[in-house]
PDB file of C-alpha atoms in Angstrom:
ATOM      1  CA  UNK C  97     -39.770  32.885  19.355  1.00  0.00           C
ATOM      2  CA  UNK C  98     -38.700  34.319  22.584  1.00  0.00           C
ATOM      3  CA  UNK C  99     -36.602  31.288  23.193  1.00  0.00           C
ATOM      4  CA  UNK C 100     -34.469  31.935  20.216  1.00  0.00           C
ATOM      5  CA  UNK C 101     -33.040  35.791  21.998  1.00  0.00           C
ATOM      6  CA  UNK C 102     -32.666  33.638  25.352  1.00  0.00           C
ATOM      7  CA  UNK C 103     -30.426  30.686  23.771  1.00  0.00           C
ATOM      8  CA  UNK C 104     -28.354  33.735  22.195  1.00  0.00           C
ATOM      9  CA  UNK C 105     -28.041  35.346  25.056  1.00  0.00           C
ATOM     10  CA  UNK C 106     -26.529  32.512  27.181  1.00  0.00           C
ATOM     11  CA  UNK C 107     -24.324  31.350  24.222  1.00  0.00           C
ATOM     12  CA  UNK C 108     -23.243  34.923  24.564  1.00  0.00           C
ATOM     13  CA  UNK C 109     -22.460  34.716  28.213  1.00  0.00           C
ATOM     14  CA  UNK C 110     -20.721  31.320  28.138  1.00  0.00           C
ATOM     15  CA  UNK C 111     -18.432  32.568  25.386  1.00  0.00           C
ATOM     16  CA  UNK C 112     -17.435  35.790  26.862  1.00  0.00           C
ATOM     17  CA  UNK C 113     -17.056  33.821  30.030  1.00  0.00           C
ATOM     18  CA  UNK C 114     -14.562  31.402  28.266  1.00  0.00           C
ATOM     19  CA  UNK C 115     -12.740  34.188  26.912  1.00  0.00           C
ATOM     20  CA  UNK C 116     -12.315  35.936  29.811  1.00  0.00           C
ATOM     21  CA  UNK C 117     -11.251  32.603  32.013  1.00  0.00           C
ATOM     22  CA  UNK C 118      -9.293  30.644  29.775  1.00  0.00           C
ATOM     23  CA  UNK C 119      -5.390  30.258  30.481  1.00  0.00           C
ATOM     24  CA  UNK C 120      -2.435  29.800  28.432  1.00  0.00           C
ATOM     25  CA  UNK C 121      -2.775  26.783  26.099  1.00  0.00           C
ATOM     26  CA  UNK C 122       0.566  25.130  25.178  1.00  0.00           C
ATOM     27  CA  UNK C 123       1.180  23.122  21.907  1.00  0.00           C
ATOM     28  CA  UNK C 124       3.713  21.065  20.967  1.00  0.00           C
ATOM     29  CA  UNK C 125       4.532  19.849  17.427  1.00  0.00           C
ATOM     30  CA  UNK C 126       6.080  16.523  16.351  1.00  0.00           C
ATOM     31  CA  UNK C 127       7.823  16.274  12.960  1.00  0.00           C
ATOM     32  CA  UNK C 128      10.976  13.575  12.198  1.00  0.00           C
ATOM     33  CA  UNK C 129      11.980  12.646   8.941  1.00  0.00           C
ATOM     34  CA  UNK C 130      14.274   9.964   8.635  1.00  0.00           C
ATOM     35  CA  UNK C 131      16.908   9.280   5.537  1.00  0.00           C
ATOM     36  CA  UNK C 132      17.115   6.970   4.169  1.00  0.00           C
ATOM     37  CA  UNK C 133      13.520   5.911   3.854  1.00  0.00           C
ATOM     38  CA  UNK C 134      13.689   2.921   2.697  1.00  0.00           C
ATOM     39  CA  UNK C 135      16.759  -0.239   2.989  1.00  0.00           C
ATOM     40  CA  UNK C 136      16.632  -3.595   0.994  1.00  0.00           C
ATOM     41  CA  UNK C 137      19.188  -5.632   1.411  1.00  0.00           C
ATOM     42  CA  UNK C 138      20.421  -9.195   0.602  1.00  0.00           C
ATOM     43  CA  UNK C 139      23.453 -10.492   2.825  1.00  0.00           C
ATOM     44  CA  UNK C 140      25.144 -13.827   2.668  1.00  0.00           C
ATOM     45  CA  UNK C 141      25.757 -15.394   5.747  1.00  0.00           C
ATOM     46  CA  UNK C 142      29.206 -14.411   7.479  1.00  0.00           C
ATOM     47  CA  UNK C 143      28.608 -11.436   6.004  1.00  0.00           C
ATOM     48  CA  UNK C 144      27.895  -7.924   7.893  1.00  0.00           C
ATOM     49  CA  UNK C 145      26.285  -4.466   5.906  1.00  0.00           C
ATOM     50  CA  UNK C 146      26.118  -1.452   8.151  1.00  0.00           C
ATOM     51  CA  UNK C 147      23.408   1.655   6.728  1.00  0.00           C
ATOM     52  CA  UNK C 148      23.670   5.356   8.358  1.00  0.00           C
ATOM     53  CA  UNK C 149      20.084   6.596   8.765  1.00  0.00           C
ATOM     54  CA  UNK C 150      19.630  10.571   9.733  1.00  0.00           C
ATOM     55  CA  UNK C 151      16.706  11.151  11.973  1.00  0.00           C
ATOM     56  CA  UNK C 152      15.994  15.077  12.524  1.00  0.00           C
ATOM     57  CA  UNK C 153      13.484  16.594  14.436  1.00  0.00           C
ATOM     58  CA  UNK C 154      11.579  19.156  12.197  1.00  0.00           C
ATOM     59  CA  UNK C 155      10.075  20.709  15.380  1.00  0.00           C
ATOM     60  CA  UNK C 156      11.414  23.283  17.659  1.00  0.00           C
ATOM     61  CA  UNK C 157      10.781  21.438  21.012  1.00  0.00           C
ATOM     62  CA  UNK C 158      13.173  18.545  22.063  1.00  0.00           C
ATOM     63  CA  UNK C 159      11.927  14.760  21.477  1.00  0.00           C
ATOM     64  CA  UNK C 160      12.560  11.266  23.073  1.00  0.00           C
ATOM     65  CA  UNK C 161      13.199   8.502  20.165  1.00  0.00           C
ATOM     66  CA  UNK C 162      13.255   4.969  20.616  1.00  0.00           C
ATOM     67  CA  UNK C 163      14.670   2.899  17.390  1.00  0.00           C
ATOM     68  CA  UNK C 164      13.584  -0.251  17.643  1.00  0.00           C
ATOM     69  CA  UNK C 165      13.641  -2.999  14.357  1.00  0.00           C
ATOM     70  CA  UNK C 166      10.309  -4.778  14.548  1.00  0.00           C
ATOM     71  CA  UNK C 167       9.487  -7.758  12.362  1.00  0.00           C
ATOM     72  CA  UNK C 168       6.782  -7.510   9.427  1.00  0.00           C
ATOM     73  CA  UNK C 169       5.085  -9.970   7.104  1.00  0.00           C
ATOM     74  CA  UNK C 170       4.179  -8.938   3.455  1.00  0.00           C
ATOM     75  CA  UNK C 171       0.341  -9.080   3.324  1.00  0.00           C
ATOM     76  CA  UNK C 172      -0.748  -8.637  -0.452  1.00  0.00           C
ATOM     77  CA  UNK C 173       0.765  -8.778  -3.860  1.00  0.00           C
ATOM     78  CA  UNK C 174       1.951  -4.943  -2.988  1.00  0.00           C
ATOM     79  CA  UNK C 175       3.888  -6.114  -0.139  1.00  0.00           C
ATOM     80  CA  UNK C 176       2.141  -4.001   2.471  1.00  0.00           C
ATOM     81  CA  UNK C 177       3.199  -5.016   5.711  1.00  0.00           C
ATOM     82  CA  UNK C 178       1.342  -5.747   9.176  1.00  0.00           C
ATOM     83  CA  UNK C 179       4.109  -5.206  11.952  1.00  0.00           C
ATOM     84  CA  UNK C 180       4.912  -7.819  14.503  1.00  0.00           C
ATOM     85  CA  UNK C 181       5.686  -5.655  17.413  1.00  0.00           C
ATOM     86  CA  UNK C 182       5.314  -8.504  19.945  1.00  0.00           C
ATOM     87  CA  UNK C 183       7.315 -11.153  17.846  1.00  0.00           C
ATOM     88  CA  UNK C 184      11.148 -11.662  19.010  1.00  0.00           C
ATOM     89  CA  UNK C 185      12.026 -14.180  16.692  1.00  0.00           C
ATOM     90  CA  UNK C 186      15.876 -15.149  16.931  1.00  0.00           C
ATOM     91  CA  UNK C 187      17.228 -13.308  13.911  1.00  0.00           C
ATOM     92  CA  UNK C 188      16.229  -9.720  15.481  1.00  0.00           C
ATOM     93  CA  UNK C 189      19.986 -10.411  17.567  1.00  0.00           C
ATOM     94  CA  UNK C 190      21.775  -9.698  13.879  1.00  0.00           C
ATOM     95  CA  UNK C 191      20.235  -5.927  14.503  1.00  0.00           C
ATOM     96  CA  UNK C 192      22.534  -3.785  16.290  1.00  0.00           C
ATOM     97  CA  UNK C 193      23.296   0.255  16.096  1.00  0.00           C
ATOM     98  CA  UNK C 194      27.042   1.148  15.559  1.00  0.00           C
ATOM     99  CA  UNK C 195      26.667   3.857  17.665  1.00  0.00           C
ATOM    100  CA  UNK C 196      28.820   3.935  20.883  1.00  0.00           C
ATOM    101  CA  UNK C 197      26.615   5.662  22.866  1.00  0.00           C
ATOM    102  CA  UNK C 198      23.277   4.532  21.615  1.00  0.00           C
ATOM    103  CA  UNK C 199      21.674   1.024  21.353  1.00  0.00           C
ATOM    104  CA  UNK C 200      17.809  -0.377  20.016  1.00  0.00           C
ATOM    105  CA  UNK C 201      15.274  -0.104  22.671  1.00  0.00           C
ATOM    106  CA  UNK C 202      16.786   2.772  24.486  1.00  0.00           C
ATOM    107  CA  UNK C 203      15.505   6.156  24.361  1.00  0.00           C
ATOM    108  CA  UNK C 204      17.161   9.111  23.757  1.00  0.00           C
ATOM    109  CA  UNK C 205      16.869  12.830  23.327  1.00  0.00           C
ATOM    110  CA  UNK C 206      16.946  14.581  20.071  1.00  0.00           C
ATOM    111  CA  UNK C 207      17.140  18.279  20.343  1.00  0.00           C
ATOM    112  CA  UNK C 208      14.972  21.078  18.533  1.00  0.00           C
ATOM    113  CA  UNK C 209      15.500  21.229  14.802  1.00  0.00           C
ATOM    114  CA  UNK C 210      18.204  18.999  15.343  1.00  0.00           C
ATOM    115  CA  UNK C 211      19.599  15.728  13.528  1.00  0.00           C
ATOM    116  CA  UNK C 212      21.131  12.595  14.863  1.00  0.00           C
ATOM    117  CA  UNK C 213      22.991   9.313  12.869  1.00  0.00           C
ATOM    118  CA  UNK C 214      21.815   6.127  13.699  1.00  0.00           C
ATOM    119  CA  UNK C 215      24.326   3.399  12.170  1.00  0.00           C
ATOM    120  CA  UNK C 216      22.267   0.572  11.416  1.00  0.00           C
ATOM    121  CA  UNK C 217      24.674  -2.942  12.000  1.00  0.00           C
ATOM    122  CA  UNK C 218      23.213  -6.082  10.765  1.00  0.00           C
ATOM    123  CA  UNK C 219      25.722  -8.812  11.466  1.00  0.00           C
ATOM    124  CA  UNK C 220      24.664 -12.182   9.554  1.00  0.00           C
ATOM    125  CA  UNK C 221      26.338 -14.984  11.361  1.00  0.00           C
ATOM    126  CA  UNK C 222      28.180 -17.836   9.008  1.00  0.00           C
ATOM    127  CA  UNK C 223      25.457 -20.911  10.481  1.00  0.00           C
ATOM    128  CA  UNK C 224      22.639 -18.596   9.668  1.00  0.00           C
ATOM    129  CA  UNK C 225      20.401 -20.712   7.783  1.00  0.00           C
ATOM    130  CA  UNK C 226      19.365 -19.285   4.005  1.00  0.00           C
ATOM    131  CA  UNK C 227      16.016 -17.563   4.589  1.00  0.00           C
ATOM    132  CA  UNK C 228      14.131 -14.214   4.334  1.00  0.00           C
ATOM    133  CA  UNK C 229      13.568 -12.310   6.980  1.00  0.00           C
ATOM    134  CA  UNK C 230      11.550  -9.468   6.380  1.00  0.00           C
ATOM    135  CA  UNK C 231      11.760  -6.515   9.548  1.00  0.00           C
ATOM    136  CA  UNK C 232      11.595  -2.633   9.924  1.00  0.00           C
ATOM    137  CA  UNK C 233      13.764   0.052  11.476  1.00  0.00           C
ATOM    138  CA  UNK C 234      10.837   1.689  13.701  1.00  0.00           C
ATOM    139  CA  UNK C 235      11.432   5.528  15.260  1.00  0.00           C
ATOM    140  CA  UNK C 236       8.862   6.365  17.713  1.00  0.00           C
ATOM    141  CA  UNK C 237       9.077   9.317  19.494  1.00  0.00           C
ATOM    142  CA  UNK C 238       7.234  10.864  22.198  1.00  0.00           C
ATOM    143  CA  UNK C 239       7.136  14.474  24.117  1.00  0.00           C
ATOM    144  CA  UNK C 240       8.501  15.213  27.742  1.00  0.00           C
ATOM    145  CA  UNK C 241       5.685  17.242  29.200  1.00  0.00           C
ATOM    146  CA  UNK C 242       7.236  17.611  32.418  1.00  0.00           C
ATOM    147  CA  UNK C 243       7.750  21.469  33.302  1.00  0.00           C
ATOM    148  CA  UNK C 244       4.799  22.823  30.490  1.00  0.00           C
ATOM    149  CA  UNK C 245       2.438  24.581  32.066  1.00  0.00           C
ATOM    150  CA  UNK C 246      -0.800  23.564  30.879  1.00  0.00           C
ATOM    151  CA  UNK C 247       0.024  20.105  30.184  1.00  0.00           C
ATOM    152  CA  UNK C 248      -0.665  16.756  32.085  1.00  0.00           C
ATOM    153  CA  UNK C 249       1.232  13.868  32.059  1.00  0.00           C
ATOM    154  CA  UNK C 250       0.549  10.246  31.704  1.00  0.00           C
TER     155      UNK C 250
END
C-alpha cells in the first residue's frame, strides 16, 4: 500500500515538471477542397475539352500544392481505383494546365483561406488510337515549416 502514495507522488512531480518546462507548441492545419470533385469525360480524337477546377485552402496558414494527373485502374464492380503513381504511360502528355504561370508537377503556393483556378487542358491528338484511359487530377499539398518555432523539418 505504501507504494500506491509514492507512484502518486512522482506522477505528481513529473506533471508539474512538464507544466512548468514545456514551450510553445505550434500547430498547423491542412484543409483544401477542390471543385469540381469529380470529371468524366469522353473526347474524340482531334478533339480538346478544357475543365476549371478551384482549389482553396480552408486553413489560415499558407500551403505548397503540387497537381499532378496520375493514372488509376478500376478494381471492382464499384470502380474503386488503385492509383498508379509510378506509371507514365504515353497518354499522360494529353494532360496539360491552361494556366500561364502554372504547369503539372510544379509546386506552388496557395495562400491562407485563399483559392486558386487550375484549368485542366486535355488535348486528344487526331492518331490517338480509340481506347480508355482511366487517370486522376491529384492535389497534394504539404506545409513550409521553415521559420516556426517549435517545428523540425525534414
Amino acid at each position: 500500500m505504501k507504494k500506491l502514495p509514492l507512484v502518486t507522488l512522482l506522477l505528481c512531480y513529473f506533471v508539474t515538471l512538464f507544466l512548468l518546462f514545456a514551450t510553445d507548441l505550434y500547430a498547423q492545419g491542412i484543409g483544401l477542397s477542390l471543385d469540381p470533385p469529380i470529371l468524366e469525360a469522353v473526347i474524340k480524337p482531334g478533339k480538346q475539352i478544357n475543365q476549371t477546377f478551384t482549389i482553396k485552402n480552408l486553413a489560415k496558414d499558407p500551403v505548397i500544392i503540387t497537381a499532378r494527373v496520375i493514372p488509376f485502374t478500376p478494381e471492382d464492380n464499384l470502380g474503386n481505383p488503385t492509383l498508379k503513381p509510378n506509371s507514365q504511360p504515353e497518354w499522360l502528355k494529353y494532360f496539360s494546365l491552361g494556366n500561364t504561370n502554372l504547369s503539372l508537377n510544379t509546386p506552388f503556393t496557395l495562400e491562407g483561406n485563399g483559392s486558386k483556378e487550375i484549368i485542366l487542358n486535355i488535348n486528344i491528338p487526331k492518331n490517338a488510337l480509340l481506347s480508355d484511359h482511366y487517370a486522376t487530377l491529384l492535389i497534394s499539398s504539404s506545409i513550409n515549416v521553415q521559420n516556426k518555432p517549435g517545428q523540425g523539418s525534414s
